[in-house]
Short mmCIF file of C-alpha atoms and ligand atoms in Angstrom, two decimals:
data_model
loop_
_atom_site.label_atom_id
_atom_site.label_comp_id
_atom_site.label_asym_id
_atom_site.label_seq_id
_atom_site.Cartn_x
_atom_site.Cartn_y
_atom_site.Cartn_z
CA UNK A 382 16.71 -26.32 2.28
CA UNK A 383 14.51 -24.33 4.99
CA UNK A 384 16.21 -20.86 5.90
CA UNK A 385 16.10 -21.15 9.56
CA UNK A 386 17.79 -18.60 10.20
CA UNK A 387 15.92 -16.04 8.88
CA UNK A 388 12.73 -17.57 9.77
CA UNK A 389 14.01 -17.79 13.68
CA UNK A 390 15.43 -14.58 13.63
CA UNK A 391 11.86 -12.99 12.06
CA UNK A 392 10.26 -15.50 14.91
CA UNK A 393 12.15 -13.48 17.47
CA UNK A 394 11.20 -10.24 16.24
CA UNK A 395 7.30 -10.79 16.35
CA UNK A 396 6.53 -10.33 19.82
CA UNK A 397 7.69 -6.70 19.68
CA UNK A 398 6.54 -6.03 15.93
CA UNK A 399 3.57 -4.26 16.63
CA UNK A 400 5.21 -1.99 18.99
CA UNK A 401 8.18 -1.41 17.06
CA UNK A 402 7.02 -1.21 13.78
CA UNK A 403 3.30 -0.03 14.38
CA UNK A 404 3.48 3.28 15.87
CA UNK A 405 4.17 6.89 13.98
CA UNK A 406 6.10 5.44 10.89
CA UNK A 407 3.34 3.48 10.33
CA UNK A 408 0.95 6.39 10.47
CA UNK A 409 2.62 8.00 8.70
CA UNK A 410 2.95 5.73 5.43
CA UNK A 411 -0.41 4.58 6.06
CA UNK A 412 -2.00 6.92 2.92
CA UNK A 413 0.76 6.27 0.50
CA UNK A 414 0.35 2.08 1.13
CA UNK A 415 -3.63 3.03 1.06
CA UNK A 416 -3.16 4.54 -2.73
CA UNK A 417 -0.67 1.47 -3.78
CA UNK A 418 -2.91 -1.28 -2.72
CA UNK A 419 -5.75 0.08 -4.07
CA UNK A 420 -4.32 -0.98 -7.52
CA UNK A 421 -5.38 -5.02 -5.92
CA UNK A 422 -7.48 -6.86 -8.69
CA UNK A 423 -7.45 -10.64 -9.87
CA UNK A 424 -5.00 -13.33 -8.78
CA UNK A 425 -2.47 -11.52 -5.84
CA UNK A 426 0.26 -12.98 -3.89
CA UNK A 427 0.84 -11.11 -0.85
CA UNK A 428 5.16 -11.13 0.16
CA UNK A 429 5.80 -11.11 3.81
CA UNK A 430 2.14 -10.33 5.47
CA UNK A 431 4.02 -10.10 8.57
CA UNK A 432 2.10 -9.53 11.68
CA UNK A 433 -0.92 -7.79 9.05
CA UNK A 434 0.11 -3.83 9.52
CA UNK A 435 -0.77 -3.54 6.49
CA UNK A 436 -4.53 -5.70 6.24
CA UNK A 437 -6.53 -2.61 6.83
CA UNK A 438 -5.18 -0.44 4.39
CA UNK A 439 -6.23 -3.19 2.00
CA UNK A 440 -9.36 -2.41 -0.39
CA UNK A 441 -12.23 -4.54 0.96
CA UNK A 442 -13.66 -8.00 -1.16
CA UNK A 443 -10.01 -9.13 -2.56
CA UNK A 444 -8.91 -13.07 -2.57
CA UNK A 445 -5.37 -12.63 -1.53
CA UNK A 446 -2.57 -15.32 -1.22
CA UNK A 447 -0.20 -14.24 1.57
CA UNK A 448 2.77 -16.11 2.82
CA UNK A 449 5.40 -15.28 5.31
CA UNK A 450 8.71 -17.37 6.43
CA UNK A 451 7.92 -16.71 9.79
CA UNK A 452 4.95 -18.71 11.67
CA UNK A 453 5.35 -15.82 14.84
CA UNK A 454 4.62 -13.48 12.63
CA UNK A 455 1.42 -15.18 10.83
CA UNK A 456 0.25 -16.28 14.40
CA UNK A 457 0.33 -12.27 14.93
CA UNK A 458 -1.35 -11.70 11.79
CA UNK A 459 -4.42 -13.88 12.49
CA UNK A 460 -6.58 -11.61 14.32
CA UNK A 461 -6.14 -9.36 11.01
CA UNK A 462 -6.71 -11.28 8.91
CA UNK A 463 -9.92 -12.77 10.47
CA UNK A 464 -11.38 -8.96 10.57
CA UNK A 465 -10.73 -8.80 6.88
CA UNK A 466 -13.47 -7.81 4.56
CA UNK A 467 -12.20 -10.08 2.26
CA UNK A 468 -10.51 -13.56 1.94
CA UNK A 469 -6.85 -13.69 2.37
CA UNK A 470 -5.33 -17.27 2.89
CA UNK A 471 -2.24 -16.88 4.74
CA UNK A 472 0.80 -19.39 4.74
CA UNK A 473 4.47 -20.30 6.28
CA UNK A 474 6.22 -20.51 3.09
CA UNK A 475 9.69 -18.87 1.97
CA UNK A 476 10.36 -16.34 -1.18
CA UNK A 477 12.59 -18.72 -2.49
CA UNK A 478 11.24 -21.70 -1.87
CA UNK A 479 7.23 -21.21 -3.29
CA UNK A 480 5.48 -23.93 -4.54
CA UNK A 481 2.99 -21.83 -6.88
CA UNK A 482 3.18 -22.96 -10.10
CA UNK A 483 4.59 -20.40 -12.86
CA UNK A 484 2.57 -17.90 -13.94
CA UNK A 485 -0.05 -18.17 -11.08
CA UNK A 486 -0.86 -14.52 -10.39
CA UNK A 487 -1.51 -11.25 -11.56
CA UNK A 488 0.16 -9.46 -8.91
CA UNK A 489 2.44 -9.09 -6.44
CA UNK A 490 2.50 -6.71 -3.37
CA UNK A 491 4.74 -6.55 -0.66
CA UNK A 492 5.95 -4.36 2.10
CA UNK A 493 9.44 -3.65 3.92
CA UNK A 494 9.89 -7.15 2.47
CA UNK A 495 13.10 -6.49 0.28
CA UNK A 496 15.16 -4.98 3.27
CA UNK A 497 14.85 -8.54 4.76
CA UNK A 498 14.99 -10.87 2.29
CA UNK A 499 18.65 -13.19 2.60
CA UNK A 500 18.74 -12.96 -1.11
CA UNK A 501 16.98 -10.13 -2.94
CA UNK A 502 17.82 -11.09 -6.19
CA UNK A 503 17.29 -13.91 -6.24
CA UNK A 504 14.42 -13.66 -4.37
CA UNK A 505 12.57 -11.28 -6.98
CA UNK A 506 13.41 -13.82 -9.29
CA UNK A 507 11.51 -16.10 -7.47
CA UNK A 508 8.00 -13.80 -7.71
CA UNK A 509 8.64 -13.55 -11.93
CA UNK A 510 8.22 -16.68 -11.97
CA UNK A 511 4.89 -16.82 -10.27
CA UNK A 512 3.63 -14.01 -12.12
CA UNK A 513 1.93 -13.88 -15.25
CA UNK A 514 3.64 -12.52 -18.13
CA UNK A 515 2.56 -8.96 -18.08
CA UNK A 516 1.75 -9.12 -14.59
CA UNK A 517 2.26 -6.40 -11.96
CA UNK A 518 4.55 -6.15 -9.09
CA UNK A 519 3.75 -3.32 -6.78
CA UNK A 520 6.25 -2.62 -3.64
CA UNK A 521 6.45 -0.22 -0.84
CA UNK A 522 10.31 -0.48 0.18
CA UNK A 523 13.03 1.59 2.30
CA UNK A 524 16.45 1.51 0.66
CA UNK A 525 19.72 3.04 1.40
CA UNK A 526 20.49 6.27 0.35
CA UNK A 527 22.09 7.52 -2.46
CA UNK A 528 23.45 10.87 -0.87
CA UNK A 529 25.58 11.70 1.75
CA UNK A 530 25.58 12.31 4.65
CA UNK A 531 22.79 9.29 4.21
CA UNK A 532 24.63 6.60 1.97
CA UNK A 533 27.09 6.41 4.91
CA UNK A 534 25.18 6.61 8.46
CA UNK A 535 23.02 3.53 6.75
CA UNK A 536 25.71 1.16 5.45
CA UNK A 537 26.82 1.88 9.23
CA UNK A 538 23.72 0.89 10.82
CA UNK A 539 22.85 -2.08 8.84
CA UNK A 540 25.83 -3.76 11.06
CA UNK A 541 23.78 -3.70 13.39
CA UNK A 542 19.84 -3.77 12.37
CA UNK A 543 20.36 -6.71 10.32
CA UNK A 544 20.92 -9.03 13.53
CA UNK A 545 17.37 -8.10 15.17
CA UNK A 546 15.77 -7.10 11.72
CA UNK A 547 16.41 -5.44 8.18
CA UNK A 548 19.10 -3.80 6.40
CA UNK A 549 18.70 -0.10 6.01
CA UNK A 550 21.32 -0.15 2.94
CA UNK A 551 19.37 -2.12 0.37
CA UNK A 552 19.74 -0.87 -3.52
CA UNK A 553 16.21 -3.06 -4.24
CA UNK A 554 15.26 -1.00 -7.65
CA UNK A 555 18.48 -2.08 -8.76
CA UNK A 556 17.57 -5.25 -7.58
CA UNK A 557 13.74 -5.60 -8.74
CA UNK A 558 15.54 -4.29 -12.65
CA UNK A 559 18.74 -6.74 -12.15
CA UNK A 560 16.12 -9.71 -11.67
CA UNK A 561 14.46 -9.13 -15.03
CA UNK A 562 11.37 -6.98 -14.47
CA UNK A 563 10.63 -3.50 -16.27
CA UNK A 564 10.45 -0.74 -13.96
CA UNK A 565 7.35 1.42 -14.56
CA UNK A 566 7.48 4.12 -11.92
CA UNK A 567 9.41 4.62 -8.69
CA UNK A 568 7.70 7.35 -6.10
CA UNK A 569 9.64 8.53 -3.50
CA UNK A 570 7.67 9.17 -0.45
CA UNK A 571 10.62 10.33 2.30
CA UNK A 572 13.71 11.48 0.60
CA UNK A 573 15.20 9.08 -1.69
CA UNK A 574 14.47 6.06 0.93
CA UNK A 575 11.15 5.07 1.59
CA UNK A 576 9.26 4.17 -1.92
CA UNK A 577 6.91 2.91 -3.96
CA UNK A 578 8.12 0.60 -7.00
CA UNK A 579 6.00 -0.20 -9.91
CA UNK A 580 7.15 -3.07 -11.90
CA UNK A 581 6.16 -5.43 -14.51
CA UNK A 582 7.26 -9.35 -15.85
CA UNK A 583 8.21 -9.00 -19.63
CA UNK A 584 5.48 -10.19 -22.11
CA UNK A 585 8.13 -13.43 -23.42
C1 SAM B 1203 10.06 -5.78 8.14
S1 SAM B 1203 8.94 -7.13 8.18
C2 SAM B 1203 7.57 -6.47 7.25
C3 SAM B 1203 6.27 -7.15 7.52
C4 SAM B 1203 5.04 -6.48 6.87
N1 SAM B 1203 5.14 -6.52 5.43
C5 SAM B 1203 4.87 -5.07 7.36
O1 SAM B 1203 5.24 -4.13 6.64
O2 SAM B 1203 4.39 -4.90 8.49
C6 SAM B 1203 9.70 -8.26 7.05
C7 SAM B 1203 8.92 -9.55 6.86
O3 SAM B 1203 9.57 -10.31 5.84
C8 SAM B 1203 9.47 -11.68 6.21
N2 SAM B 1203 10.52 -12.40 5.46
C9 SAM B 1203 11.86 -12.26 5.56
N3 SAM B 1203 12.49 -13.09 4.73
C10 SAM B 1203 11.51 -13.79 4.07
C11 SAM B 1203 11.54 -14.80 3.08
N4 SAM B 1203 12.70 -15.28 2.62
N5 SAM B 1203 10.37 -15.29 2.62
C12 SAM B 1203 9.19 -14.82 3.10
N6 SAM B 1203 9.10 -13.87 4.06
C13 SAM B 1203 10.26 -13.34 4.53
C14 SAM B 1203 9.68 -11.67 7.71
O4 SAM B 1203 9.24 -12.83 8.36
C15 SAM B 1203 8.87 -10.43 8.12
O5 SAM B 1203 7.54 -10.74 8.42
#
């Protein structure tokens, strides 16, 4: 069954995206997105495209399958995605609901994805079985914390972020390595919360 919830609370969030999410932070990460997406070749699925922050730190001529619960968001993400040197077909569809066959793609990216998802587990369960065996997952995530006085300040403020938004307390490589997928290399890129995670489906 649909998730409306999340999809109307991610609706409710898109008018303000840009300016919440788009500013410094965004500057900011924009080199160490630049260096993970350049790893894009063959079949890719796209996770949460959002309102398209990300498009232009996409390498150019890639055929890109993005989806997104949220139809705000997307609606956002048009302009983006038009100005794309590239093709990337966008679509409203949920994590755990995709109707990709198994096996369909070579890789995944996403972005800021896993601190929203209702379900992560689950969720990155959902993208092995799209992937190929042997194929790639490539994420650029904030987590919680492991260290104080960190670990506490963001269990505190997810009460409240993950009305409007995300949770700042996610454990997601737990997550991506609980959901079946080897681990390859986790970069931190601010402290031990903002990363990148490499991952990859098992060869069965
Ligand atoms: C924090 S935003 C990040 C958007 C974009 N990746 C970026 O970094 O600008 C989280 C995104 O995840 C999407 N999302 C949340 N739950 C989802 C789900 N179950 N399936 C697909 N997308 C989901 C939201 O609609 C939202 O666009």
């Amino acid at each position: 069954m649909a998730d409306l919830v999340t999809r109307a609370k991610w609706d409710k969030a898109a008018r303000n995206f840009d300016l919440m999410a788009g500013g410094g932070a965004e500057a900011r990460w924009k080199p160490f997105k630049q260096k993970l997406f350049a790893n894009m070749q063959g079949r890719i699925l796209f996770l949460a495209l959002g309102t398209g922050l990300d498009i232009p730190t996409f390498p150019p001529g890639q055929d890109i399958t993005a989806i997104d619960i949220s139809p705000k968001m997307l609606a956002q993400a048009a302009p983006r995605i038009a100005a794309y040197d590239g093709t990337i077909r966008a679509e409203v569809m949920d994590v755990h609901e995709m109707t990709f066959a198994p096996d369909s793609f070579d890789q995944v990216f996403t972005s800021c994805t896993f601190c929203s998802v209702p379900r992560p587990v689950e969720g990155l369960k959902a993208l092995l079985r799209v992937l190929k065996p042997g194929g790639e997952l490539f994420m650029f995530e904030h987590t919680g914390s492991r260290y104080l006085p960190f670990k506490p300040m963001m269990d505190l403020m997810t009460v409240l972020s993950r009305r409007m938004g995300p949770d700042m307390n996610r454990t997601t490589v737990d997550n991506v390595r609980k959901a079946g997928f080897r681990i390859t290399e986790v970069e931190n890129v601010f402290l031990d919360v903002v990363k990148t995670i490499k991952a990859v489906k098992p060869q069965a």
